[in-house]
Short mmCIF file of C-alpha atoms in Angstrom, two decimals:
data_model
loop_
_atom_site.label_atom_id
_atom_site.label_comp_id
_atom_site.label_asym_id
_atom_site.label_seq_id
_atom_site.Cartn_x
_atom_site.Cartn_y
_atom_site.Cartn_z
CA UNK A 14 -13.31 -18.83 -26.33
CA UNK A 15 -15.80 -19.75 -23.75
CA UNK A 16 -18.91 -18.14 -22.23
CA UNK A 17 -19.75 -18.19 -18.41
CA UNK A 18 -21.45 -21.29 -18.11
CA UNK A 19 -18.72 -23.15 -19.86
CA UNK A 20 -16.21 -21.63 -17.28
CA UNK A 21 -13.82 -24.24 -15.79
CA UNK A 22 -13.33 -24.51 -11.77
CA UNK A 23 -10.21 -25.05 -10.19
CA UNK A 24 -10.16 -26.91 -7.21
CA UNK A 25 -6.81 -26.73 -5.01
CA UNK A 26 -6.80 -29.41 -2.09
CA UNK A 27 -4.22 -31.64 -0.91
CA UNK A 28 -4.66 -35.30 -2.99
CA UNK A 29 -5.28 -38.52 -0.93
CA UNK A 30 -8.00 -37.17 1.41
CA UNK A 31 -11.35 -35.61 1.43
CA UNK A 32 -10.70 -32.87 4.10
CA UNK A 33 -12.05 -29.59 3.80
CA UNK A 34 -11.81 -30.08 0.24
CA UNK A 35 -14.87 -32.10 0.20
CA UNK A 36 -17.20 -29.79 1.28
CA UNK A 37 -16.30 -27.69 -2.05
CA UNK A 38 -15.81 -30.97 -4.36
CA UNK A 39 -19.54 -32.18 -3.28
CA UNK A 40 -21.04 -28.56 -4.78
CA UNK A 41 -19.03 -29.32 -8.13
CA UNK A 42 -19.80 -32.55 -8.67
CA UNK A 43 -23.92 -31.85 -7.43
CA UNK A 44 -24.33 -29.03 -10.08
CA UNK A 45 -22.14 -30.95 -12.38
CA UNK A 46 -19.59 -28.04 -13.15
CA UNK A 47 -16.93 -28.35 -14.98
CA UNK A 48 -14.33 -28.49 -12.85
CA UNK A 49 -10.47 -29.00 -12.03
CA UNK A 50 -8.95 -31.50 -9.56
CA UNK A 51 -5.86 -29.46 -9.75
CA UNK A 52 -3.46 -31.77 -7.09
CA UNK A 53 -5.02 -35.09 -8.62
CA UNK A 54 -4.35 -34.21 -12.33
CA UNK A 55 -0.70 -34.71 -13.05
CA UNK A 56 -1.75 -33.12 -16.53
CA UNK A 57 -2.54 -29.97 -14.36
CA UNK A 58 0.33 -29.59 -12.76
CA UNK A 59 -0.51 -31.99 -9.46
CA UNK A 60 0.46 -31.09 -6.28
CA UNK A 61 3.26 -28.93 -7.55
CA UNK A 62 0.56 -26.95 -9.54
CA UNK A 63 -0.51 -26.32 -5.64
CA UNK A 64 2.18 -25.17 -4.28
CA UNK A 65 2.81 -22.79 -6.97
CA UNK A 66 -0.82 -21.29 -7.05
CA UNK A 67 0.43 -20.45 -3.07
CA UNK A 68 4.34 -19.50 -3.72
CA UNK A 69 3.79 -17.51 -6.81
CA UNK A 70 -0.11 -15.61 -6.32
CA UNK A 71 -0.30 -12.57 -7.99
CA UNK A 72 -3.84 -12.02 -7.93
CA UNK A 73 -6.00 -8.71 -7.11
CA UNK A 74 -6.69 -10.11 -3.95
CA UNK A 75 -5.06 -11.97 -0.86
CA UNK A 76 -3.45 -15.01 -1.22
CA UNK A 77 -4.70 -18.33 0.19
CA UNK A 78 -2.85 -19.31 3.89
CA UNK A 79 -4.36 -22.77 3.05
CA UNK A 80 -5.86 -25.27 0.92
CA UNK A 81 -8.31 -25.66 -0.12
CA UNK A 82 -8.88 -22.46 -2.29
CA UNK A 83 -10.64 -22.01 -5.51
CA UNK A 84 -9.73 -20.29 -8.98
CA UNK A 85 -12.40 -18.84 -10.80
CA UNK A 86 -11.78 -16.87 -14.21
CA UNK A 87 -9.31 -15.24 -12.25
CA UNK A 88 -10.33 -15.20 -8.72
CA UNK A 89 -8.39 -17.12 -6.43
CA UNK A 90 -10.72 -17.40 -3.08
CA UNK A 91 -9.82 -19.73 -0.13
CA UNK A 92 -11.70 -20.23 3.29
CA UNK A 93 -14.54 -22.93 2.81
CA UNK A 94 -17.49 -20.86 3.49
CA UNK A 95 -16.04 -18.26 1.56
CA UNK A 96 -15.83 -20.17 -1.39
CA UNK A 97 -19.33 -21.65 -1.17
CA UNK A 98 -20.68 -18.19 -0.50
CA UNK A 99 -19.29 -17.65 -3.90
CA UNK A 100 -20.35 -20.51 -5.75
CA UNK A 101 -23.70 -21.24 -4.32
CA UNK A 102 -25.64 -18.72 -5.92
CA UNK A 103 -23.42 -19.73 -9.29
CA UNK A 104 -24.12 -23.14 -8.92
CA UNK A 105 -27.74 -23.33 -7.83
CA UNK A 106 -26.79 -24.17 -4.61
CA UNK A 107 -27.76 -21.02 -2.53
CA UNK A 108 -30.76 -19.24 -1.87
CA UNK A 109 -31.85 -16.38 -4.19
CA UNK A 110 -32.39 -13.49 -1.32
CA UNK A 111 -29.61 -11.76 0.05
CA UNK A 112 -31.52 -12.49 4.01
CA UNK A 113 -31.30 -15.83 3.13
CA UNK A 114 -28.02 -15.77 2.23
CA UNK A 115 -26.82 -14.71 5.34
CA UNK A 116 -28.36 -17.70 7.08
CA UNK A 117 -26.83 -20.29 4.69
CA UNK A 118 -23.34 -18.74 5.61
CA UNK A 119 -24.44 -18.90 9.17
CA UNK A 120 -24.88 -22.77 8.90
CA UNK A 121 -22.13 -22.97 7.26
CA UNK A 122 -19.73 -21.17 9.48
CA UNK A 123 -21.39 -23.56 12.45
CA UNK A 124 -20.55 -26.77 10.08
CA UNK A 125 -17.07 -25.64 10.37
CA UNK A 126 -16.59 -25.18 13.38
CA UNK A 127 -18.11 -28.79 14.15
CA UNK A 128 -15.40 -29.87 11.31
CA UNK A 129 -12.54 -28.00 13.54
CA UNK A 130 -13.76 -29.50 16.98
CA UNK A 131 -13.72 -32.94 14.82
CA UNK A 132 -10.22 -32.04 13.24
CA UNK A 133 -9.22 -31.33 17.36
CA UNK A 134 -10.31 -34.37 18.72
CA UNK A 135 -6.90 -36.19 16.96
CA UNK A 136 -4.93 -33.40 17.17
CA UNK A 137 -5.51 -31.63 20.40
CA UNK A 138 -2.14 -29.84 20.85
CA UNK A 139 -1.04 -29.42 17.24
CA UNK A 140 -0.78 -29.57 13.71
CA UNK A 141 2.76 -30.46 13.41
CA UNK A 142 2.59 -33.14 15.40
CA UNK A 143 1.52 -36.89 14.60
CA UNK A 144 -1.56 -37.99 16.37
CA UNK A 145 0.91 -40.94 18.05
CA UNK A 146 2.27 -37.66 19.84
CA UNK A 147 -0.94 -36.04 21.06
CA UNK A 148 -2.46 -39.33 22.25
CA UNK A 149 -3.47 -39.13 25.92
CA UNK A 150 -4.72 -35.42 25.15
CA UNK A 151 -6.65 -36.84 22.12
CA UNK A 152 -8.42 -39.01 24.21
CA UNK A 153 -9.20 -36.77 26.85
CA UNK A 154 -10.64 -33.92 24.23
CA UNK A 155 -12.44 -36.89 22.83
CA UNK A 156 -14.44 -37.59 25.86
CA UNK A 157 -15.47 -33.87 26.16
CA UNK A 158 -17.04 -33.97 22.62
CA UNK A 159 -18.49 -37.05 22.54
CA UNK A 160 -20.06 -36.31 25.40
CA UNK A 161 -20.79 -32.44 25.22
CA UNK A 162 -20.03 -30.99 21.72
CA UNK A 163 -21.43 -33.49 18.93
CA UNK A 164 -24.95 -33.65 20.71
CA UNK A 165 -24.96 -29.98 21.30
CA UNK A 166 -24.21 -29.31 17.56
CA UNK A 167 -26.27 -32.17 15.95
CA UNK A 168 -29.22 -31.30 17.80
CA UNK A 169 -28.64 -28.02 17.54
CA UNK A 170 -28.79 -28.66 13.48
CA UNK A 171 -31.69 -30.49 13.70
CA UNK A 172 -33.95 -28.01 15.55
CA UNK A 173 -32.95 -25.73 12.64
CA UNK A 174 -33.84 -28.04 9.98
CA UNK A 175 -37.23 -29.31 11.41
CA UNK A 176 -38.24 -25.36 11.72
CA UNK A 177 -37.29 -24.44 8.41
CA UNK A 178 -40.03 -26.59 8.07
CA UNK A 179 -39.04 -28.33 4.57
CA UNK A 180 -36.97 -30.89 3.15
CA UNK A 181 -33.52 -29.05 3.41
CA UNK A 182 -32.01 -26.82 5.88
CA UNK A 183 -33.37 -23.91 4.64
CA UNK A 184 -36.45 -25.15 3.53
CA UNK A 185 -37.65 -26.36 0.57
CA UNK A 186 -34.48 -26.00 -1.97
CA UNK A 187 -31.21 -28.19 -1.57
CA UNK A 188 -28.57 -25.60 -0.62
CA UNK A 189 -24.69 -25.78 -0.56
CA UNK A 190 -25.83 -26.59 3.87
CA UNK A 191 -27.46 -29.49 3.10
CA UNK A 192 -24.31 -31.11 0.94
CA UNK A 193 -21.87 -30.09 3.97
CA UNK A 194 -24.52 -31.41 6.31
CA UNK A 195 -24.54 -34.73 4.42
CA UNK A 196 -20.90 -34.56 4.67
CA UNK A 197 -20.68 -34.11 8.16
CA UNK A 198 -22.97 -36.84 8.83
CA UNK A 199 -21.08 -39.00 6.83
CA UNK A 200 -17.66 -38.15 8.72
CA UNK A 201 -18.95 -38.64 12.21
CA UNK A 202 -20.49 -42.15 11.13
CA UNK A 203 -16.88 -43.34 10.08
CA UNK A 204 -15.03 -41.49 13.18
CA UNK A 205 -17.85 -41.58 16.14
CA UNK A 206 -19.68 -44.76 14.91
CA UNK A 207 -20.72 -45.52 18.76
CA UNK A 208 -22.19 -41.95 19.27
CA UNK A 209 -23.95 -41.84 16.25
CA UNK A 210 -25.66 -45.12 16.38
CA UNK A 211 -26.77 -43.57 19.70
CA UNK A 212 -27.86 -40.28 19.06
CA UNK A 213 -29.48 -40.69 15.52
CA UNK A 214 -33.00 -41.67 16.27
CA UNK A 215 -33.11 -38.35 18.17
CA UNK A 216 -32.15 -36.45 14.72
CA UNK A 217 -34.69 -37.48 12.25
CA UNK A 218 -34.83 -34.12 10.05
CA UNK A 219 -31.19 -34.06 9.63
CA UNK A 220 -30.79 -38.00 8.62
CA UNK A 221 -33.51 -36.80 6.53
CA UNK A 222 -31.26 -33.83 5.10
CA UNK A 223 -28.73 -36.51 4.82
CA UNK A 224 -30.81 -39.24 2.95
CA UNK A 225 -31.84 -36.86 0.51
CA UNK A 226 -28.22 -35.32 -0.28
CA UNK A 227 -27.08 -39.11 -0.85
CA UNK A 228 -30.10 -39.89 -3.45
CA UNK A 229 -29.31 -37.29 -5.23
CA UNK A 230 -28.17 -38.70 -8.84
CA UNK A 231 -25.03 -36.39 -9.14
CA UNK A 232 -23.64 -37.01 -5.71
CA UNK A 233 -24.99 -41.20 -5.80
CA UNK A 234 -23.00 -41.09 -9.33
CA UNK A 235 -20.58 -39.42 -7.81
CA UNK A 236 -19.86 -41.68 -4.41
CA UNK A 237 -19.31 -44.44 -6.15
CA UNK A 238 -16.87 -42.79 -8.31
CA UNK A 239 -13.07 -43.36 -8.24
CA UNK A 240 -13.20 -39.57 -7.53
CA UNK A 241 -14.40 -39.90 -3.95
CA UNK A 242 -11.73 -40.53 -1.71
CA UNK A 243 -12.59 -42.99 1.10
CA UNK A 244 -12.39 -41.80 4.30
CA UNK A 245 -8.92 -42.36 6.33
CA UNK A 246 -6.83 -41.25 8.85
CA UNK A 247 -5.08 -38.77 6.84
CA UNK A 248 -8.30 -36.53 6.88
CA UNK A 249 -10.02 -34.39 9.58
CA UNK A 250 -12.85 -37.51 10.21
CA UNK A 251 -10.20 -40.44 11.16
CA UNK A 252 -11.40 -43.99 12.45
CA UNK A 253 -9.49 -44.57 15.82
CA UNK A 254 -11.51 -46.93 17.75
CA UNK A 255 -9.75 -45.99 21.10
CA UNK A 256 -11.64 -42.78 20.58
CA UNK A 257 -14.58 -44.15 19.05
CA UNK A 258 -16.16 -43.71 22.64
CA UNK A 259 -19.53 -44.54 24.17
CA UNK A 260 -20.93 -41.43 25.48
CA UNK A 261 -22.78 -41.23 28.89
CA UNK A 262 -25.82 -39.78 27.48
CA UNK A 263 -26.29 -42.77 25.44
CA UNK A 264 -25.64 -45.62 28.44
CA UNK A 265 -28.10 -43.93 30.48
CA UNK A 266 -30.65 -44.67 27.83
CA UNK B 13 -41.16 6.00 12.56
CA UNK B 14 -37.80 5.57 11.53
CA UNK B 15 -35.85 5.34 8.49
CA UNK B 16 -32.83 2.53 7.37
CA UNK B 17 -30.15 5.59 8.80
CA UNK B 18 -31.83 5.70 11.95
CA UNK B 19 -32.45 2.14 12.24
CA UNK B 20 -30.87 0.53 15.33
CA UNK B 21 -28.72 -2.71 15.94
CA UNK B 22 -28.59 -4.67 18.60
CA UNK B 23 -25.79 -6.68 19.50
CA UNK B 24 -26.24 -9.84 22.07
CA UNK B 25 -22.90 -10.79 23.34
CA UNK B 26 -22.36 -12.09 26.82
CA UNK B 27 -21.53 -8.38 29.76
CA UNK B 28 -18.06 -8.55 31.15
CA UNK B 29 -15.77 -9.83 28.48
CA UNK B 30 -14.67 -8.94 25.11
CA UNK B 31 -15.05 -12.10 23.39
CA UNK B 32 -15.87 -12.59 19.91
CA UNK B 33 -18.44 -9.94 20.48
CA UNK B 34 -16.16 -7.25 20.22
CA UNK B 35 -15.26 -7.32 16.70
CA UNK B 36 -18.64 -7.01 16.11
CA UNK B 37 -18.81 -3.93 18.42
CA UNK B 38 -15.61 -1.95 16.89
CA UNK B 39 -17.49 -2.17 13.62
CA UNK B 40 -20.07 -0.11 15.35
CA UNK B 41 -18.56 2.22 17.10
CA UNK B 42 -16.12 3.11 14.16
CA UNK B 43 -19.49 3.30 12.35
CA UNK B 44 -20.94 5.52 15.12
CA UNK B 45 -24.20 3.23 14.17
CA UNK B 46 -26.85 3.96 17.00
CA UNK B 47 -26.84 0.66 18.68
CA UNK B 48 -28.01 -1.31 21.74
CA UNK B 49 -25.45 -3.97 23.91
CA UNK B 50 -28.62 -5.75 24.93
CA UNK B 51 -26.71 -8.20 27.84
CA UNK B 52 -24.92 -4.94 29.40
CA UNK B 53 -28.17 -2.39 29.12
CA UNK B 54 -30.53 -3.90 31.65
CA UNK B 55 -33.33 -1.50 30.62
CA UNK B 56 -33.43 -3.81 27.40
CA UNK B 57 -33.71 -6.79 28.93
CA UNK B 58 -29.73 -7.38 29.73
CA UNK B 59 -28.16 -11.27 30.30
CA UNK B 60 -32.12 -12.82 30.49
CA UNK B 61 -32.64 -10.63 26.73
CA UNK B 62 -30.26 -12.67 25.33
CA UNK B 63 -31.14 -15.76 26.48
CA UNK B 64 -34.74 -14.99 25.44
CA UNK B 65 -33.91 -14.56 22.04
CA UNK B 66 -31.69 -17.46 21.65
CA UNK B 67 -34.53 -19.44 23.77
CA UNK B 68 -37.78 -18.35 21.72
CA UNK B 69 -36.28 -17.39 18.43
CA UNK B 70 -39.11 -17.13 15.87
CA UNK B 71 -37.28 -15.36 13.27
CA UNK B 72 -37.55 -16.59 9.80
CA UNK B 73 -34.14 -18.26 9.54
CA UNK B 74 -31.90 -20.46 11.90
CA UNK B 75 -31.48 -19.52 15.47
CA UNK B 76 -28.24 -18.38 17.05
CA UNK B 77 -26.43 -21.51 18.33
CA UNK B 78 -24.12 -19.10 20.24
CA UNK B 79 -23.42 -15.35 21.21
CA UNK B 80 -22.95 -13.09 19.36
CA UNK B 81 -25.90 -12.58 17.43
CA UNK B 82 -26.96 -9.10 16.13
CA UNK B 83 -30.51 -8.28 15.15
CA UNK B 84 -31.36 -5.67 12.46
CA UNK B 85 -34.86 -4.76 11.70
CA UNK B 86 -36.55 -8.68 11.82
CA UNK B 87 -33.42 -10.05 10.72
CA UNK B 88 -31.03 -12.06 13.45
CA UNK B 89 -28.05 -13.41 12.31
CA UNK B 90 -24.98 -15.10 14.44
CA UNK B 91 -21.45 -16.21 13.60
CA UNK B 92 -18.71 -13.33 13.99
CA UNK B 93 -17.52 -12.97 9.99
CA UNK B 94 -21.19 -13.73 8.44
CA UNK B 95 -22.15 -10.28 11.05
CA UNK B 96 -19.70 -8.08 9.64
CA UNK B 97 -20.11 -9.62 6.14
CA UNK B 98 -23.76 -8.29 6.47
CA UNK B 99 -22.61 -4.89 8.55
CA UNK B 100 -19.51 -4.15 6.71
CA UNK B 101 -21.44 -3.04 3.49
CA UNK B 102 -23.90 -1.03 5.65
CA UNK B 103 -21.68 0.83 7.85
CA UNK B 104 -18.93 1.64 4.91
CA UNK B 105 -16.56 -1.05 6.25
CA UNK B 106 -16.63 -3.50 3.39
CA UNK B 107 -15.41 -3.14 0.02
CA UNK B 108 -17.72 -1.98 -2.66
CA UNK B 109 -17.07 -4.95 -5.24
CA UNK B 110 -18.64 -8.67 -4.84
CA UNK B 111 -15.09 -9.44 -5.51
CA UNK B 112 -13.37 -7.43 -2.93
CA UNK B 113 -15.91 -8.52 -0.39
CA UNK B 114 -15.00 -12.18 -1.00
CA UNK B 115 -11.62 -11.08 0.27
CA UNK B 116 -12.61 -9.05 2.97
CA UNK B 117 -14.47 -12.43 4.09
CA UNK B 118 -11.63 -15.07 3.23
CA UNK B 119 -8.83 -12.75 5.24
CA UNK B 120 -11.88 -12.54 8.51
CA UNK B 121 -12.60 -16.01 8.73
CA UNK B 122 -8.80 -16.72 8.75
CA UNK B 123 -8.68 -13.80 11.62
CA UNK B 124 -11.34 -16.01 13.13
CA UNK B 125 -9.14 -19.30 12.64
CA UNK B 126 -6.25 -17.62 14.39
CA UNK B 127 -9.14 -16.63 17.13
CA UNK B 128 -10.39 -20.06 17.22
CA UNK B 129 -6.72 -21.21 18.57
CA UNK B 130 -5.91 -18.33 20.82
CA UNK B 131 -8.91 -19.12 22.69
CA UNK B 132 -7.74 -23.48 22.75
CA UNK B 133 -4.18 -22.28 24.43
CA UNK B 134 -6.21 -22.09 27.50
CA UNK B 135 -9.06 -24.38 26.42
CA UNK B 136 -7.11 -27.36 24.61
CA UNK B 137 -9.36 -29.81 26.08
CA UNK B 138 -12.93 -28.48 26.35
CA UNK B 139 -14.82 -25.60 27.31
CA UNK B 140 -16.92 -26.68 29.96
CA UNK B 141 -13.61 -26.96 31.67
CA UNK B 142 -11.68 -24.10 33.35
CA UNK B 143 -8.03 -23.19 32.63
CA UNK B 144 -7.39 -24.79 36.26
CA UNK B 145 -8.46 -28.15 35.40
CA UNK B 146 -6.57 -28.84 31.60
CA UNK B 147 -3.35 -26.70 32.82
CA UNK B 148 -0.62 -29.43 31.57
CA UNK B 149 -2.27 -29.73 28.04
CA UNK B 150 -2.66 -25.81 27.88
CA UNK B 151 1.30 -25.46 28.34
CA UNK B 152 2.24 -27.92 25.54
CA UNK B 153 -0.89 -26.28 23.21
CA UNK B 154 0.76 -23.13 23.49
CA UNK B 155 4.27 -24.12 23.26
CA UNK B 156 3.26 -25.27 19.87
CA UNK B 157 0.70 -22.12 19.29
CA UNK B 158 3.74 -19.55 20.04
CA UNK B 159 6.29 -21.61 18.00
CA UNK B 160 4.51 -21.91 15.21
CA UNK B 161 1.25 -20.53 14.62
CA UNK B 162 1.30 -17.19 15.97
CA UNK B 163 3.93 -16.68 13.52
CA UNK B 164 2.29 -18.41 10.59
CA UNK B 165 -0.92 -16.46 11.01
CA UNK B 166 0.79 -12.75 11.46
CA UNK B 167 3.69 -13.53 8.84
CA UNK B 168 0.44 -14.10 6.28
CA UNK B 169 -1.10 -10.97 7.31
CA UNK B 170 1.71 -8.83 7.01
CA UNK B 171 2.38 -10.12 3.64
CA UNK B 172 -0.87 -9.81 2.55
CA UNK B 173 -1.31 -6.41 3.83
CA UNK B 174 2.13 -5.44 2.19
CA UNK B 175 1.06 -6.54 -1.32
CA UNK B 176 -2.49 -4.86 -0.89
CA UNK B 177 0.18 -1.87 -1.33
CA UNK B 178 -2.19 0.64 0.38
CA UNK B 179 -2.66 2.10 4.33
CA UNK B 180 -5.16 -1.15 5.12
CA UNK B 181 -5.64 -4.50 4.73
CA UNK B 182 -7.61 -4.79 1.02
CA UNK B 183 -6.09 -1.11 0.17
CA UNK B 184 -6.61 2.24 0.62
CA UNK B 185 -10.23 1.93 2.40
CA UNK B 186 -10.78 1.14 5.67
CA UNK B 187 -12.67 -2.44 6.41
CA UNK B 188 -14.15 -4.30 8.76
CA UNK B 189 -10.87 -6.85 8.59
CA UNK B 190 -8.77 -3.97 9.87
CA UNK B 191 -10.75 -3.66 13.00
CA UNK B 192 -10.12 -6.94 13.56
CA UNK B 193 -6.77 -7.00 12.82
CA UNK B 194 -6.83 -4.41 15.12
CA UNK B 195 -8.16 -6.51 18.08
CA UNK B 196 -6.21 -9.41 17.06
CA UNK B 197 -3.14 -7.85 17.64
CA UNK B 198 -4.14 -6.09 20.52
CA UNK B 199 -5.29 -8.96 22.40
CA UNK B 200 -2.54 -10.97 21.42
CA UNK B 201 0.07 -8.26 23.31
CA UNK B 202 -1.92 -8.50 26.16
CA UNK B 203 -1.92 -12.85 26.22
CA UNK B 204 1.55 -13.35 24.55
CA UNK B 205 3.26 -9.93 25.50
CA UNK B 206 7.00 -11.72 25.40
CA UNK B 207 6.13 -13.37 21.61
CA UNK B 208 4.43 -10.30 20.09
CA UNK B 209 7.95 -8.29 21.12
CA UNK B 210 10.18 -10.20 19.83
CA UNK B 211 7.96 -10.58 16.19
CA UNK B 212 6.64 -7.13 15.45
CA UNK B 213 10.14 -5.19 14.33
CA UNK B 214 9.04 -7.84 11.32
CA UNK B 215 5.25 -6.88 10.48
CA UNK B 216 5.60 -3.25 9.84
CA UNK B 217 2.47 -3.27 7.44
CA UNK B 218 0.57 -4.70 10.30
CA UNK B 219 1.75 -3.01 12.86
CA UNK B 220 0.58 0.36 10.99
CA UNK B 221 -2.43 -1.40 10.05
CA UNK B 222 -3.25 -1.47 13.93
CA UNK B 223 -2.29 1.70 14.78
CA UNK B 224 -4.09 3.63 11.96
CA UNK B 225 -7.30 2.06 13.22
CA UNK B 226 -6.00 3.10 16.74
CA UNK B 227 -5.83 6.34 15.65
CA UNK B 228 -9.63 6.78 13.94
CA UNK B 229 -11.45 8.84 15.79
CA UNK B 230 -14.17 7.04 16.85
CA UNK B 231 -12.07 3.83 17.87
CA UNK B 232 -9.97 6.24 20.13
CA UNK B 233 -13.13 7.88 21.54
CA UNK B 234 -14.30 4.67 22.09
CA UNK B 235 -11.32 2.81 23.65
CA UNK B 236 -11.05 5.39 26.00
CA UNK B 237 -14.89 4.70 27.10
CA UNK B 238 -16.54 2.62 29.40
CA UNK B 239 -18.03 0.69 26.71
CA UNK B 240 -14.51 -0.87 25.98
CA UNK B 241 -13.97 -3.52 28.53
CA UNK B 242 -10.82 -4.12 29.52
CA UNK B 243 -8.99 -7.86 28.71
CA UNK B 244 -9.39 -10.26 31.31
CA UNK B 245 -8.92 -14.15 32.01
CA UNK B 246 -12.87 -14.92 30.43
CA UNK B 247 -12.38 -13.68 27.36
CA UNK B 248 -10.27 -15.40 24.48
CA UNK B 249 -7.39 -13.54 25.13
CA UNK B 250 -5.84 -13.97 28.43
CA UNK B 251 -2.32 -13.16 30.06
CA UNK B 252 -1.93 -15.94 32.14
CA UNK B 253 2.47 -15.72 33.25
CA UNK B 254 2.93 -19.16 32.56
CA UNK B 255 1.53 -19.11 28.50
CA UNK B 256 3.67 -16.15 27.86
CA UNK B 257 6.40 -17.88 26.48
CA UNK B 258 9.64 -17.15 25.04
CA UNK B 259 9.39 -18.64 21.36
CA UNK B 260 12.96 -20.48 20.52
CA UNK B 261 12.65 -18.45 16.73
CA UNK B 262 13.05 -15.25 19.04
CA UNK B 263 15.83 -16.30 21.38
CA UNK B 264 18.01 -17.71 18.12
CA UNK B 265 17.74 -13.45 16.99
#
């Protein structure tokens, strides 16, 4: 027997790296849910328990093309946005108003496609390819978003959060944004250390956003946890230093 | 005066390609929703409307970082599947259940992903490139796209339309996701014509899916409008000879 808020979480994502994953795990762990590590618990079936979720679905709804995807009573939802959408307002995590709504999701949908230009920039021609195969195109994509794309969407984020006018994205109240804005900051430190040390002082509401996601005592308990993965280059932010490149924008400075 | 039926949208999408503005647009015209296509009507302020808006946004939430945006009333909100997310429930395109809509929005933002790499086939490198100058690395991005993720993406929508058991995508209703599955299948036998043959004898379910939407009244109206612009090389899907390749899954048939 349990009631709603005792309601356990399953989270489905590939073990060893914080990929898209993350951007779910950090909600879970901020609101302290109860949740499910379904691929890292052997007890829960591990990565088989995965697979089998995918292979064997039989839920009232689609099944998930890809980790990560989450299991809820039982829902089974995939698509990152989709699954915050679902449990921000659960969680505490989302704004109350449906208006409001709709501009967390838009944030969020621009976060991820900033985490697929990212995910590009090492794997430029495909997925089922190494990034040893892809490696002159890697660099070449690399140079066209260090230059062009990261400034364009980081300032982009922080126009947004300096005219919501508060200490989050959306103003005054930490949102499931704010936790994938942390996130994204956090990635592009370990992949693009040169750009960021660059462009930085020119985003001071979102190293704000950033700051404040890191103090808070869930997600500090939770970064120095055994449960956060480090980052590596098995995940969508990778450390390559031959694309760890100096942008333009910054030399001219 | 007007009331919420009379109340008018306006989309902002860029004139002279379909884009990812034209989901957004088959959702209205199925709807038969009075709307405006600000950029193409130049007695509402056309290309320099749009730019305006994005320019001097003073809406209560986050600007647009990119077309298309649609404003309703006050409200302006951007990013393809949070629009219809918003629209579907208004214009009777979205499931009635929180539930259901959570699928409706997990099966468009995977749409979107399949988008997302239809337009990098011709873009692998970066978009403020043309085709003409990142030609080799568009060949070997879409040697890879046709071999295996064009089949990957429609495989899971077939089989996902199959077990909705029902004439559309979620069921018996039809939603926004079938427009789009619509579109998506339309542009991609206009950009991979030789690929799309030799795979649709084995999506049946989403092959009807497309033309049952074909067939709505409204769509075929409007298809056969001015308002539909025709594909062309600047939009996402493009039939350049040289990316229509023969997958090797179709030759080994």
């Amino acid at each position: 027997m349990r009631d709603s808020t005792q309601s356990v979480y399953e989270l489905f994502y590939w073990p060893g790296l914080q990929g898209r994953g993350e951007f779910v795990r950090l909600c879970l762990e901020d609101a302290a849910a109860l949740y499910i590590d379904v691929a890292r618990s052997p007890a829960h079936g591990g990565v088989d328990g995965l697979l089998r979720v995918m292979r064997e679905h039989d839920g009232d709804g689609p099944a998930p093309l890809a980790p990560p995807f989450l299991r809820h009573e039982s829902l089974v939802i995939a698509q990152v946005a989709n699954i915050l959408h679902y449990l921000g307002p659960r969680l505490g995590l989302a704004p109350d108003d449906e208006r409001a709504r709709h501009y967390a999701l838009q944030l969020q949908l621009t976060v991820a496609d900033l985490v697929a230009e990212v995910h590009d920039t090492h794997h430029p021609i495909s997925t089922g390819l190494y990034y040893e195969q892809q490696k002159p195109e890697a660099l070449r994509r690399t140079e066209a978003f260090v230059e062009q794309r990261l400034p364009k969407f980081l300032r982009y984020f922080e126009r947004q959060i300096a005219r919501a006018g508060g200490a989050f994205a959306l103003g005054s109240a930490c949102s499931y944004v704010d936790l994938s804005l942390f996130q994204a900051v956090e990635g592009l430190r370990y992949a693009f250390a040169t750009a960021m040390r660059a462009i930085e002082p020119e985003l001071p509401a979102l190293v704000a956003v950033h700051d404040r996601v890191a103090a808070r005592p869930k997600i500090e308990a939770y970064l120095r946890s055994s449960r956060r993965i480090p980052f590596n280059e098995h995940g969508i932010f990778r450390r390559y230093p031959e694309l760890d490149l100096a942008p333009s924008w910054a030399k001219s400075s």
